[in-house]
CSV table of C-alpha atoms in Angstrom, one decimal:
chain,number,residue,atom,x,y,z
R,1,MET,CA,10.8,9.4,-11.4
R,2,LEU,CA,10.7,13.1,-11.2
R,3,PRO,CA,13.4,14.8,-9.1
R,4,THR,CA,12.0,15.9,-5.7
R,5,ALA,CA,13.2,19.5,-6.2
R,6,LEU,CA,10.8,21.2,-8.6
R,7,PRO,CA,11.3,24.7,-10.0
R,8,ALA,CA,9.3,27.4,-8.2
R,9,LEU,CA,7.5,30.1,-10.0
R,10,ALA,CA,9.8,33.1,-10.7
R,11,LEU,CA,8.6,36.1,-8.8
R,12,PRO,CA,9.9,39.7,-8.4
R,13,ALA,CA,11.9,39.9,-5.2
R,14,ALA,CA,9.5,42.5,-3.7
R,15,HIS,CA,6.5,40.1,-3.9
R,16,PRO,CA,5.6,37.9,-1.0
R,17,PRO,CA,5.4,34.2,-1.7
R,18,MET,CA,2.2,33.2,-3.4
R,19,GLY,CA,-0.2,30.7,-1.8
R,20,PRO,CA,-1.4,27.6,-3.6
R,21,GLY,CA,-4.4,29.3,-5.1
R,22,GLU,CA,-2.4,32.2,-6.4
R,23,GLN,CA,0.2,29.8,-7.9
R,24,LEU,CA,-2.6,27.9,-9.7
R,25,HIS,CA,-4.1,31.1,-11.0
R,26,ALA,CA,-0.8,32.4,-12.1
R,27,LEU,CA,-0.4,29.3,-14.4
R,28,VAL,CA,-3.9,29.8,-15.7
R,29,ARG,CA,-3.1,33.5,-16.5
R,30,ARG,CA,0.1,32.4,-18.3
R,31,LEU,CA,-1.7,29.9,-20.5
R,32,PHE,CA,-4.8,31.9,-21.2
R,33,PRO,CA,-3.6,34.0,-24.2
R,34,ILE,CA,-2.4,31.0,-26.2
R,35,CYS,CA,-4.7,29.9,-29.0
R,36,ARG,CA,-5.2,26.2,-28.6
R,37,SER,CA,-7.1,23.7,-30.8
R,38,ILE,CA,-7.0,19.9,-31.1
R,39,THR,CA,-3.7,20.3,-33.1
R,40,GLY,CA,-1.2,22.9,-33.8
R,41,ASP,CA,1.5,25.2,-32.3
R,42,GLY,CA,-0.7,26.4,-29.6
R,43,VAL,CA,-0.8,22.9,-28.1
R,44,ARG,CA,3.0,22.7,-28.4
R,45,GLN,CA,3.5,26.1,-26.7
R,46,THR,CA,1.1,25.1,-23.9
R,47,LEU,CA,3.0,21.8,-23.3
R,48,ALA,CA,6.4,23.6,-23.4
R,49,ILE,CA,5.2,25.8,-20.6
R,50,LEU,CA,3.9,22.8,-18.6
R,51,GLY,CA,7.3,21.2,-19.1
R,52,GLU,CA,8.8,24.0,-17.1
R,53,TYR,CA,6.7,23.0,-14.1
R,54,LEU,CA,6.9,19.2,-14.7
R,55,PRO,CA,10.4,18.0,-15.6
R,56,GLY,CA,10.0,14.7,-17.3
R,57,LEU,CA,6.9,15.6,-19.2
R,58,GLN,CA,7.1,13.8,-22.5
R,59,VAL,CA,5.6,15.4,-25.6
R,60,HIS,CA,4.3,13.0,-28.3
R,61,GLU,CA,3.6,13.8,-32.0
R,62,VAL,CA,1.2,11.5,-33.9
R,63,PRO,CA,1.2,12.2,-37.6
R,64,THR,CA,-1.8,13.2,-39.6
R,65,GLY,CA,-3.6,10.2,-41.1
R,66,THR,CA,-2.6,7.8,-38.3
R,67,PRO,CA,-5.5,5.5,-37.5
R,68,VAL,CA,-6.6,5.8,-33.9
R,69,LEU,CA,-9.3,3.2,-33.1
R,70,ASP,CA,-12.3,4.1,-35.3
R,71,TRP,CA,-10.9,7.6,-36.0
R,72,THR,CA,-8.0,9.2,-37.9
R,73,VAL,CA,-5.6,11.9,-36.7
R,74,PRO,CA,-6.8,15.0,-38.6
R,75,ARG,CA,-4.8,17.6,-40.4
R,76,GLU,CA,-2.9,20.1,-38.3
R,77,TRP,CA,-4.4,23.6,-38.0
R,78,ASN,CA,-2.6,26.8,-37.3
R,79,ILE,CA,-3.7,30.4,-37.4
R,80,ARG,CA,-1.7,33.6,-37.9
R,81,GLU,CA,-4.4,36.3,-38.1
R,82,ALA,CA,-8.1,36.6,-38.8
R,83,TRP,CA,-10.4,39.6,-39.1
R,84,VAL,CA,-13.4,41.2,-40.8
R,85,LYS,CA,-13.2,44.8,-42.0
R,86,ASN,CA,-16.0,47.1,-43.0
R,87,GLN,CA,-16.0,49.3,-46.1
R,88,ARG,CA,-13.9,51.9,-44.3
R,89,GLY,CA,-11.1,49.4,-43.5
R,90,GLU,CA,-12.0,49.2,-39.8
R,91,LYS,CA,-11.7,45.8,-38.1
R,92,VAL,CA,-15.1,45.0,-36.8
R,93,ILE,CA,-14.1,41.5,-35.7
R,94,ASP,CA,-10.5,40.7,-34.8
R,95,PHE,CA,-9.0,37.4,-33.7
R,96,GLU,CA,-6.1,39.3,-32.1
R,97,ALA,CA,-8.5,40.9,-29.7
R,98,ASN,CA,-10.0,37.6,-28.5
R,99,ASN,CA,-9.2,34.0,-29.7
R,100,LEU,CA,-12.9,33.1,-29.5
R,101,HIS,CA,-13.7,35.5,-32.4
R,102,LEU,CA,-12.6,32.8,-34.9
R,103,VAL,CA,-14.3,29.5,-35.3
R,104,GLY,CA,-11.7,26.9,-34.5
R,105,TYR,CA,-10.3,25.0,-37.6
R,106,SER,CA,-11.6,27.6,-40.0
R,107,VAL,CA,-10.2,27.1,-43.5
R,108,PRO,CA,-8.3,30.0,-45.2
R,109,VAL,CA,-10.3,32.8,-46.6
R,110,ARG,CA,-9.3,36.1,-48.2
R,111,ARG,CA,-12.1,38.0,-50.1
R,112,TRP,CA,-14.9,40.5,-50.0
R,113,VAL,CA,-18.4,39.1,-49.1
R,114,THR,CA,-21.8,40.6,-48.9
R,115,ARG,CA,-23.4,41.1,-45.6
R,116,ALA,CA,-25.9,38.3,-46.3
R,117,GLU,CA,-23.1,35.9,-47.0
R,118,LEU,CA,-21.1,37.0,-43.9
R,119,GLU,CA,-24.2,36.4,-41.8
R,120,GLU,CA,-24.2,32.8,-42.8
R,121,HIS,CA,-20.8,32.5,-41.1
R,122,LEU,CA,-21.4,34.4,-37.9
R,123,HIS,CA,-22.3,33.0,-34.5
R,124,SER,CA,-23.6,35.0,-31.6
R,125,LEU,CA,-25.8,34.6,-28.5
R,126,PRO,CA,-29.0,36.7,-28.6
R,127,GLU,CA,-29.8,35.6,-25.1
R,128,GLN,CA,-26.4,36.7,-23.9
R,129,PRO,CA,-25.8,39.7,-26.2
R,130,GLY,CA,-22.6,40.9,-24.6
R,131,LEU,CA,-20.7,37.6,-24.8
R,132,ILE,CA,-18.7,35.9,-27.5
R,133,PRO,CA,-19.5,32.2,-28.0
R,134,TYR,CA,-16.9,29.4,-28.5
R,135,ARG,CA,-17.5,27.4,-31.7
R,136,THR,CA,-15.4,24.9,-33.7
R,137,ALA,CA,-15.5,23.1,-37.0
R,138,TYR,CA,-12.9,20.4,-36.4
R,139,TYR,CA,-14.1,17.9,-39.0
R,140,ALA,CA,-15.8,20.1,-41.6
R,141,GLU,CA,-14.4,22.3,-44.4
R,142,ALA,CA,-15.9,25.5,-43.0
R,143,TRP,CA,-15.1,28.9,-41.7
R,144,GLY,CA,-16.7,31.4,-39.4
R,145,PHE,CA,-16.5,34.1,-36.8
R,146,CYS,CA,-18.0,34.6,-33.3
R,147,LEU,CA,-19.0,37.9,-31.8
R,148,ALA,CA,-21.2,39.6,-29.3
R,149,HIS,CA,-24.7,39.8,-30.5
R,150,THR,CA,-24.7,43.6,-29.9
R,151,ALA,CA,-21.7,43.9,-32.3
R,152,ARG,CA,-23.4,41.7,-34.8
R,153,LEU,CA,-26.5,44.0,-34.9
R,154,ALA,CA,-24.1,46.9,-35.6
R,155,LEU,CA,-22.9,45.3,-38.9
R,156,THR,CA,-24.8,47.4,-41.5
R,157,ASP,CA,-22.4,47.8,-44.4
R,158,ASP,CA,-23.3,46.1,-47.7
R,159,THR,CA,-19.9,44.3,-48.1
R,160,TYR,CA,-17.1,43.2,-45.8
R,161,GLU,CA,-13.5,42.1,-46.3
R,162,VAL,CA,-12.7,38.7,-44.7
R,163,CYS,CA,-9.3,37.5,-43.9
R,164,ILE,CA,-8.5,34.1,-42.3
R,165,ASP,CA,-4.8,33.4,-42.6
R,166,SER,CA,-4.8,29.8,-41.4
R,167,THR,CA,-3.2,26.6,-42.5
R,168,LEU,CA,-4.8,23.2,-42.6
R,169,ALA,CA,-2.3,20.7,-43.7
R,170,PRO,CA,-0.6,17.4,-42.9
R,171,GLY,CA,1.2,17.6,-39.5
R,172,ALA,CA,0.6,16.0,-36.2
R,173,LEU,CA,-1.5,15.7,-33.1
R,174,THR,CA,0.4,16.7,-30.0
R,175,TYR,CA,-0.1,15.5,-26.4
R,176,GLY,CA,1.8,15.4,-23.2
R,177,GLU,CA,2.3,12.5,-20.8
R,178,LEU,CA,4.0,12.2,-17.4
R,179,LEU,CA,4.6,9.0,-15.5
R,180,LEU,CA,5.5,9.1,-11.8
R,181,PRO,CA,6.6,5.5,-11.0
R,182,GLY,CA,5.4,4.1,-7.7
R,183,GLU,CA,6.0,0.9,-5.7
R,184,THR,CA,3.9,-1.0,-8.2
R,185,GLU,CA,3.2,-0.8,-11.9
R,186,ASP,CA,-0.5,-0.4,-11.2
R,187,GLU,CA,-1.6,3.0,-12.2
R,188,ILE,CA,-3.8,5.9,-11.4
R,189,LEU,CA,-4.7,7.8,-14.5
R,190,LEU,CA,-5.2,11.6,-14.4
R,191,SER,CA,-6.5,13.1,-17.7
R,192,CYS,CA,-7.3,16.7,-18.7
R,193,HIS,CA,-8.1,18.3,-22.1
R,194,ILE,CA,-5.9,21.1,-23.4
R,195,CYS,CA,-7.6,22.1,-26.6
R,196,HIS,CA,-9.8,25.1,-25.7
R,197,PRO,CA,-8.6,28.7,-26.3
R,198,ALA,CA,-9.4,31.6,-24.1
R,199,LEU,CA,-11.5,29.6,-21.6
R,200,ALA,CA,-10.1,29.7,-18.1
R,201,ASN,CA,-12.4,27.2,-16.4
R,202,ASP,CA,-12.8,24.9,-19.4
R,203,ASN,CA,-10.2,23.7,-19.1
R,204,LEU,CA,-7.2,25.7,-17.9
R,205,SER,CA,-8.4,25.1,-14.4
R,206,GLY,CA,-8.1,21.3,-14.9
R,207,VAL,CA,-4.7,21.7,-16.5
R,208,ALA,CA,-3.4,23.8,-13.6
R,209,VAL,CA,-4.8,21.5,-10.9
R,210,ALA,CA,-3.3,18.5,-12.7
R,211,THR,CA,0.0,20.2,-13.0
R,212,TYR,CA,0.2,21.1,-9.3
R,213,LEU,CA,-1.1,17.7,-8.3
R,214,ALA,CA,1.8,16.1,-10.2
R,215,ARG,CA,4.2,18.4,-8.4
R,216,HIS,CA,2.8,17.4,-5.1
R,217,LEU,CA,2.8,13.7,-5.8
R,218,ALA,CA,6.4,13.8,-7.1
R,219,ARG,CA,7.5,14.7,-3.6
R,220,GLU,CA,5.4,12.0,-1.8
R,221,PRO,CA,5.9,8.3,-1.4
R,222,ARG,CA,3.6,6.5,-3.8
R,223,ARG,CA,2.2,3.0,-3.8
R,224,TYR,CA,0.6,3.4,-7.2
R,225,SER,CA,2.3,4.8,-10.3
R,226,TYR,CA,0.6,8.0,-11.5
R,227,ARG,CA,0.1,8.8,-15.2
R,228,PHE,CA,-0.9,12.3,-16.2
R,229,VAL,CA,-2.1,12.9,-19.8
R,230,PHE,CA,-2.6,16.3,-21.2
R,231,VAL,CA,-4.6,15.7,-24.4
R,232,PRO,CA,-6.9,17.4,-26.9
R,233,GLY,CA,-10.5,16.5,-26.2
R,234,THR,CA,-11.9,13.3,-27.7
R,235,ILE,CA,-9.3,12.8,-30.5
R,236,GLY,CA,-6.5,13.1,-27.9
R,237,SER,CA,-7.8,10.5,-25.5
R,238,LEU,CA,-8.7,8.2,-28.4
R,239,THR,CA,-5.1,8.6,-29.7
R,240,TRP,CA,-3.6,7.9,-26.2
R,241,LEU,CA,-5.8,4.8,-25.8
R,242,SER,CA,-4.9,3.5,-29.2
R,243,ARG,CA,-1.2,3.7,-28.3
R,244,HIS,CA,-1.6,2.0,-24.9
R,245,PHE,CA,-4.0,-0.7,-25.9
R,246,ASP,CA,-1.9,-3.4,-24.3
R,247,THR,CA,-1.1,-1.6,-21.1
R,248,VAL,CA,-4.4,0.2,-20.0
R,249,GLY,CA,-5.1,-2.9,-17.9
R,250,ARG,CA,-2.7,-1.4,-15.4
R,251,VAL,CA,-5.1,1.4,-14.7
R,252,ARG,CA,-6.7,0.7,-11.3
R,253,HIS,CA,-8.3,4.1,-10.8
R,254,GLY,CA,-8.7,7.2,-12.9
R,255,LEU,CA,-10.1,10.8,-13.0
R,256,VAL,CA,-10.8,13.3,-15.7
R,257,LEU,CA,-10.1,16.7,-14.2
R,258,THR,CA,-12.1,19.6,-15.6
R,259,LEU,CA,-14.0,22.8,-14.6
R,260,LEU,CA,-12.3,23.1,-11.3
R,261,GLY,CA,-11.8,26.9,-11.0
R,262,GLY,CA,-15.3,28.3,-11.2
R,263,PRO,CA,-18.0,28.5,-8.5
R,264,GLY,CA,-20.7,26.0,-7.8
R,265,ALA,CA,-20.9,22.7,-6.0
R,266,PHE,CA,-18.4,19.9,-6.6
R,267,THR,CA,-19.7,17.2,-9.0
R,268,TYR,CA,-18.4,13.7,-9.4
R,269,LYS,CA,-19.6,11.7,-12.4
R,270,GLN,CA,-19.2,8.0,-11.8
R,271,SER,CA,-17.3,5.6,-14.0
R,272,ARG,CA,-19.3,3.3,-16.3
R,273,ARG,CA,-19.0,0.6,-13.7
R,274,GLY,CA,-20.7,2.7,-11.2
R,275,ASN,CA,-19.3,0.9,-8.2
R,276,ALA,CA,-15.6,1.2,-8.9
R,277,VAL,CA,-13.3,1.9,-6.0
R,278,VAL,CA,-12.7,5.5,-7.3
R,279,ASP,CA,-16.5,6.0,-7.3
R,280,GLN,CA,-16.8,4.9,-3.7
R,281,ALA,CA,-13.7,7.0,-2.7
R,282,ALA,CA,-15.0,10.1,-4.4
R,283,ALA,CA,-18.4,9.9,-2.7
R,284,LEU,CA,-16.7,9.3,0.7
R,285,VAL,CA,-14.2,12.2,0.4
R,286,LEU,CA,-16.9,14.7,-0.8
R,287,ALA,CA,-19.3,13.7,2.0
R,288,GLN,CA,-16.6,13.9,4.7
R,289,ALA,CA,-15.3,17.2,3.4
R,290,GLY,CA,-18.7,18.8,4.2
R,291,VAL,CA,-18.8,20.8,1.0
R,292,PRO,CA,-21.8,21.1,-1.3
R,293,HIS,CA,-21.6,18.4,-3.9
R,294,ALA,CA,-23.4,15.9,-6.1
R,295,VAL,CA,-22.5,12.4,-7.3
R,296,ARG,CA,-24.0,11.6,-10.6
R,297,PRO,CA,-24.3,8.3,-12.6
R,298,PHE,CA,-22.3,7.7,-15.7
R,299,SER,CA,-23.6,8.8,-19.1
R,300,PRO,CA,-21.9,8.4,-22.5
R,301,TYR,CA,-21.7,12.1,-23.0
R,302,GLY,CA,-19.3,14.6,-21.5
R,303,TYR,CA,-15.6,14.8,-21.5
R,304,ASP,CA,-12.9,12.1,-22.1
R,305,GLU,CA,-14.3,9.8,-19.4
R,306,ARG,CA,-16.6,8.5,-22.1
R,307,GLN,CA,-13.6,7.3,-24.1
R,308,TYR,CA,-11.9,5.7,-21.2
R,309,CYS,CA,-15.2,4.1,-20.1
R,310,SER,CA,-16.1,2.9,-23.6
R,311,PRO,CA,-17.2,-0.8,-23.3
R,312,GLY,CA,-14.1,-2.3,-24.8
R,313,PHE,CA,-11.9,-0.6,-22.3
R,314,ASN,CA,-14.4,0.0,-19.4
R,315,LEU,CA,-11.7,1.6,-17.3
R,316,PRO,CA,-12.6,2.8,-13.7
R,317,VAL,CA,-12.4,6.5,-14.6
R,318,GLY,CA,-14.7,9.1,-13.2
R,319,CYS,CA,-14.9,12.8,-13.9
R,320,PHE,CA,-14.2,15.4,-11.1
R,321,SER,CA,-15.4,18.9,-11.5
R,322,ARG,CA,-17.3,21.8,-9.9
R,323,ALA,CA,-20.4,23.0,-11.8
R,324,PRO,CA,-20.7,20.6,-14.8
R,325,PHE,CA,-20.5,21.6,-18.4
R,326,GLY,CA,-23.5,23.5,-19.8
R,327,GLU,CA,-24.9,24.2,-16.3
R,328,PHE,CA,-23.4,27.6,-15.7
R,329,ALA,CA,-24.1,30.7,-17.8
R,330,GLU,CA,-20.4,31.4,-18.6
R,331,TYR,CA,-19.9,28.0,-20.2
R,332,HIS,CA,-18.2,28.2,-23.7
R,333,THR,CA,-18.4,32.0,-23.7
R,334,SER,CA,-16.0,34.9,-23.2
R,335,ALA,CA,-17.3,35.2,-19.7
R,336,ASP,CA,-15.3,32.1,-18.8
R,337,ASN,CA,-12.4,34.4,-18.2
R,338,LEU,CA,-9.6,35.0,-15.6
R,339,ASP,CA,-12.1,36.8,-13.3
R,340,PHE,CA,-14.5,33.8,-13.3
R,341,VAL,CA,-11.8,31.4,-12.1
R,342,ARG,CA,-10.7,32.3,-8.6
R,343,PRO,CA,-7.6,31.3,-6.6
R,344,ASP,CA,-9.5,30.0,-3.6
R,345,GLN,CA,-11.7,27.8,-5.8
R,346,LEU,CA,-8.7,26.4,-7.6
R,347,ALA,CA,-7.0,25.7,-4.2
R,348,GLU,CA,-10.1,24.0,-2.8
R,349,SER,CA,-10.3,21.8,-5.9
R,350,LEU,CA,-6.7,20.8,-5.6
R,351,ASP,CA,-7.1,19.9,-1.9
R,352,LEU,CA,-10.0,17.7,-2.5
R,353,VAL,CA,-8.4,15.8,-5.4
R,354,GLN,CA,-5.3,15.3,-3.3
R,355,GLU,CA,-7.4,13.9,-0.5
R,356,LEU,CA,-9.2,11.6,-3.0
R,357,LEU,CA,-5.9,10.3,-4.3
R,358,ALA,CA,-4.5,9.8,-0.8
R,359,VAL,CA,-7.5,7.6,0.0
R,360,LEU,CA,-7.0,5.5,-3.1
R,361,ASP,CA,-3.3,5.2,-2.4
R,362,ALA,CA,-3.8,4.1,1.2
R,363,ASN,CA,-6.8,1.9,0.7
R,364,ARG,CA,-5.7,-1.7,1.5
R,365,ARG,CA,-7.0,-5.0,2.8
R,366,TYR,CA,-5.9,-6.4,6.2
R,367,ARG,CA,-6.5,-9.6,8.0
R,368,SER,CA,-6.8,-9.9,11.8
R,369,ARG,CA,-4.2,-12.1,13.5
R,370,SER,CA,-6.5,-12.4,16.5
R,371,PRO,CA,-10.0,-13.0,15.0
R,372,TYR,CA,-11.4,-15.1,17.9
R,373,GLY,CA,-12.9,-12.6,20.3
R,374,GLU,CA,-11.8,-9.1,20.9
R,375,PRO,CA,-8.1,-8.8,21.6
R,376,GLN,CA,-7.0,-6.9,24.7
R,377,LEU,CA,-6.0,-3.5,23.4
R,378,GLY,CA,-5.1,-1.9,26.7
R,379,ARG,CA,-2.1,-4.0,27.4
R,380,ARG,CA,-0.8,-3.2,24.0
R,381,GLY,CA,-1.0,0.5,24.7
R,382,LEU,CA,-3.5,1.2,22.0
R,383,TYR,CA,-5.9,3.0,24.3
R,384,LYS,CA,-3.3,5.5,25.3
R,385,ASN,CA,-2.9,8.9,23.7
R,386,VAL,CA,-1.3,8.2,20.4
R,387,GLY,CA,-1.0,11.8,19.4
R,388,GLY,CA,-2.9,13.9,16.9
R,389,GLY,CA,-6.0,14.1,19.0
R,390,LEU,CA,-7.1,10.6,18.1
R,391,ASP,CA,-7.4,9.2,21.6
R,392,GLY,CA,-10.7,8.7,23.4
R,393,ALA,CA,-13.9,7.2,22.2
R,394,ALA,CA,-13.5,8.0,18.5
R,395,TRP,CA,-10.1,6.3,18.5
R,396,GLN,CA,-11.4,3.3,20.3
R,397,MET,CA,-14.2,2.9,17.8
R,398,ALA,CA,-11.8,3.1,14.9
R,399,LEU,CA,-9.7,0.4,16.4
R,400,LEU,CA,-12.7,-1.8,17.0
R,401,TRP,CA,-14.2,-1.4,13.6
R,402,VAL,CA,-10.9,-2.1,11.8
R,403,LEU,CA,-10.3,-5.2,13.9
R,404,ASN,CA,-13.8,-6.5,13.3
R,405,LEU,CA,-13.9,-5.9,9.6
R,406,SER,CA,-10.3,-6.9,8.8
R,407,ASP,CA,-11.2,-10.3,7.5
R,408,GLY,CA,-9.4,-10.1,4.2
R,409,GLN,CA,-12.6,-9.1,2.4
R,410,HIS,CA,-13.1,-5.5,3.5
R,411,THR,CA,-10.8,-2.6,2.5
R,412,LEU,CA,-10.2,0.4,4.7
R,413,LEU,CA,-12.6,2.3,2.4
R,414,HIS,CA,-15.4,-0.2,3.1
R,415,ILE,CA,-14.6,0.1,6.8
R,416,ALA,CA,-14.7,3.9,6.8
R,417,GLU,CA,-18.0,3.9,4.9
R,418,ARG,CA,-19.7,1.3,7.2
R,419,ALA,CA,-18.3,2.9,10.4
R,420,GLY,CA,-19.1,6.4,9.4
R,421,LEU,CA,-15.6,7.4,10.4
R,422,PRO,CA,-13.0,9.6,8.6
R,423,PHE,CA,-10.8,7.5,6.3
R,424,ALA,CA,-7.7,9.0,7.8
R,425,GLN,CA,-8.7,7.8,11.2
R,426,VAL,CA,-9.4,4.3,10.0
R,427,HIS,CA,-6.1,4.3,8.1
R,428,GLN,CA,-4.2,5.4,11.2
R,429,ALA,CA,-5.9,2.7,13.3
R,430,ALA,CA,-4.9,0.1,10.8
R,431,ILE,CA,-1.3,1.2,11.0
R,432,ALA,CA,-1.3,1.2,14.8
R,433,LEU,CA,-2.9,-2.3,14.9
R,434,GLN,CA,-0.3,-3.6,12.4
R,435,GLY,CA,2.4,-2.2,14.5
R,436,THR,CA,1.3,-4.4,17.4
R,437,ASP,CA,1.1,-7.4,15.2
R,438,LEU,CA,-2.7,-7.7,15.5
R,439,LEU,CA,-3.1,-7.1,11.7
R,440,GLU,CA,-1.4,-8.4,8.6
R,441,LEU,CA,-1.3,-6.4,5.4
R,442,LEU,CA,-2.6,-8.4,2.4
R,443,PRO,CA,-1.2,-8.1,-1.1
R,444,ASP,CA,-3.2,-6.3,-3.7
């Protein structure tokens, strides 16, 4: 288990303490300049920084060529420099200026090319002429550059010098994993992808929220064990699953965290099961939070939830985000920057995920010890002011609903849904009734 005292962010003495949103954004800013891909030193550097925030984070290296389910760990890719120069020796495209300028996993190149040949390796967005797109070539022997369409139109020389000083060689796939043991070995899985360079919302926002979520949970009592995985997209979750084939049955609930720092309504994508407890809890938390939101059915396209929810595993893992991928103009472009991700949006996302996990952790089944008729609550002091503003009619209804539906079949989540009451109120009512011996807690 992690120690309860976790390191705080180092700040100049003259600065006031940062709020939660500012701390989240500070981590995003620190990670933003690192060039990440599905393998390579950028991933290692990212995980080394996360290790400063999360003592106990384990870093795993899986060698190139390792079979992972139907896939194989690819060669490791690293990049030192990449640029295109015109005939006057001026850099007209420069990876050092923005990581997005280079197509990820580009093979090494060092030669002069004609403008026509260069055009075959360029990517731009005519409909968003001022933005640099994000493109990759993970599983193809290819190379290319991305640039603003206005800059592309300005390339008028007959020939250009191209340099891509990269390596694509046997190495390893790197991922991070943190386990916070709880009272039981049953687990809640939290997963986020760490492979995208120079994209703040996709997915440094998810990485930051997951990091501070782990810091919060490390200080709290936990019924479930919480497992955090920081993996490259697709191949990373496949690798993790292949190495936990015999233990994924412990996963009772799970979330993929992504796109949590931009604007837009919250979006929860259900697990493949559609009616898993995490699906019900997410819908309840979002509805009771009173924030704009949407709950969408599962589809086999998106982020790593589609791997966790593949039919052989069929884990109860949903995806929690704000505006979904491909549904905001900044997606996979240079506009997904540090200004696009705001501290207040990050903090709001963290609060909602914490609330969702609190519901999952507290959701239990009870059985009434006095099921024949309504027990007299007044003589047990349950109608008195119990503190926290929960006395009165709302408190009485919470007590009555919990007593009536605590038949060993309904969970507190079911009761909150049916009664239309806040989960926290239902949970507190159950604790109060248990304290007067009117309820017994059932094992999971």
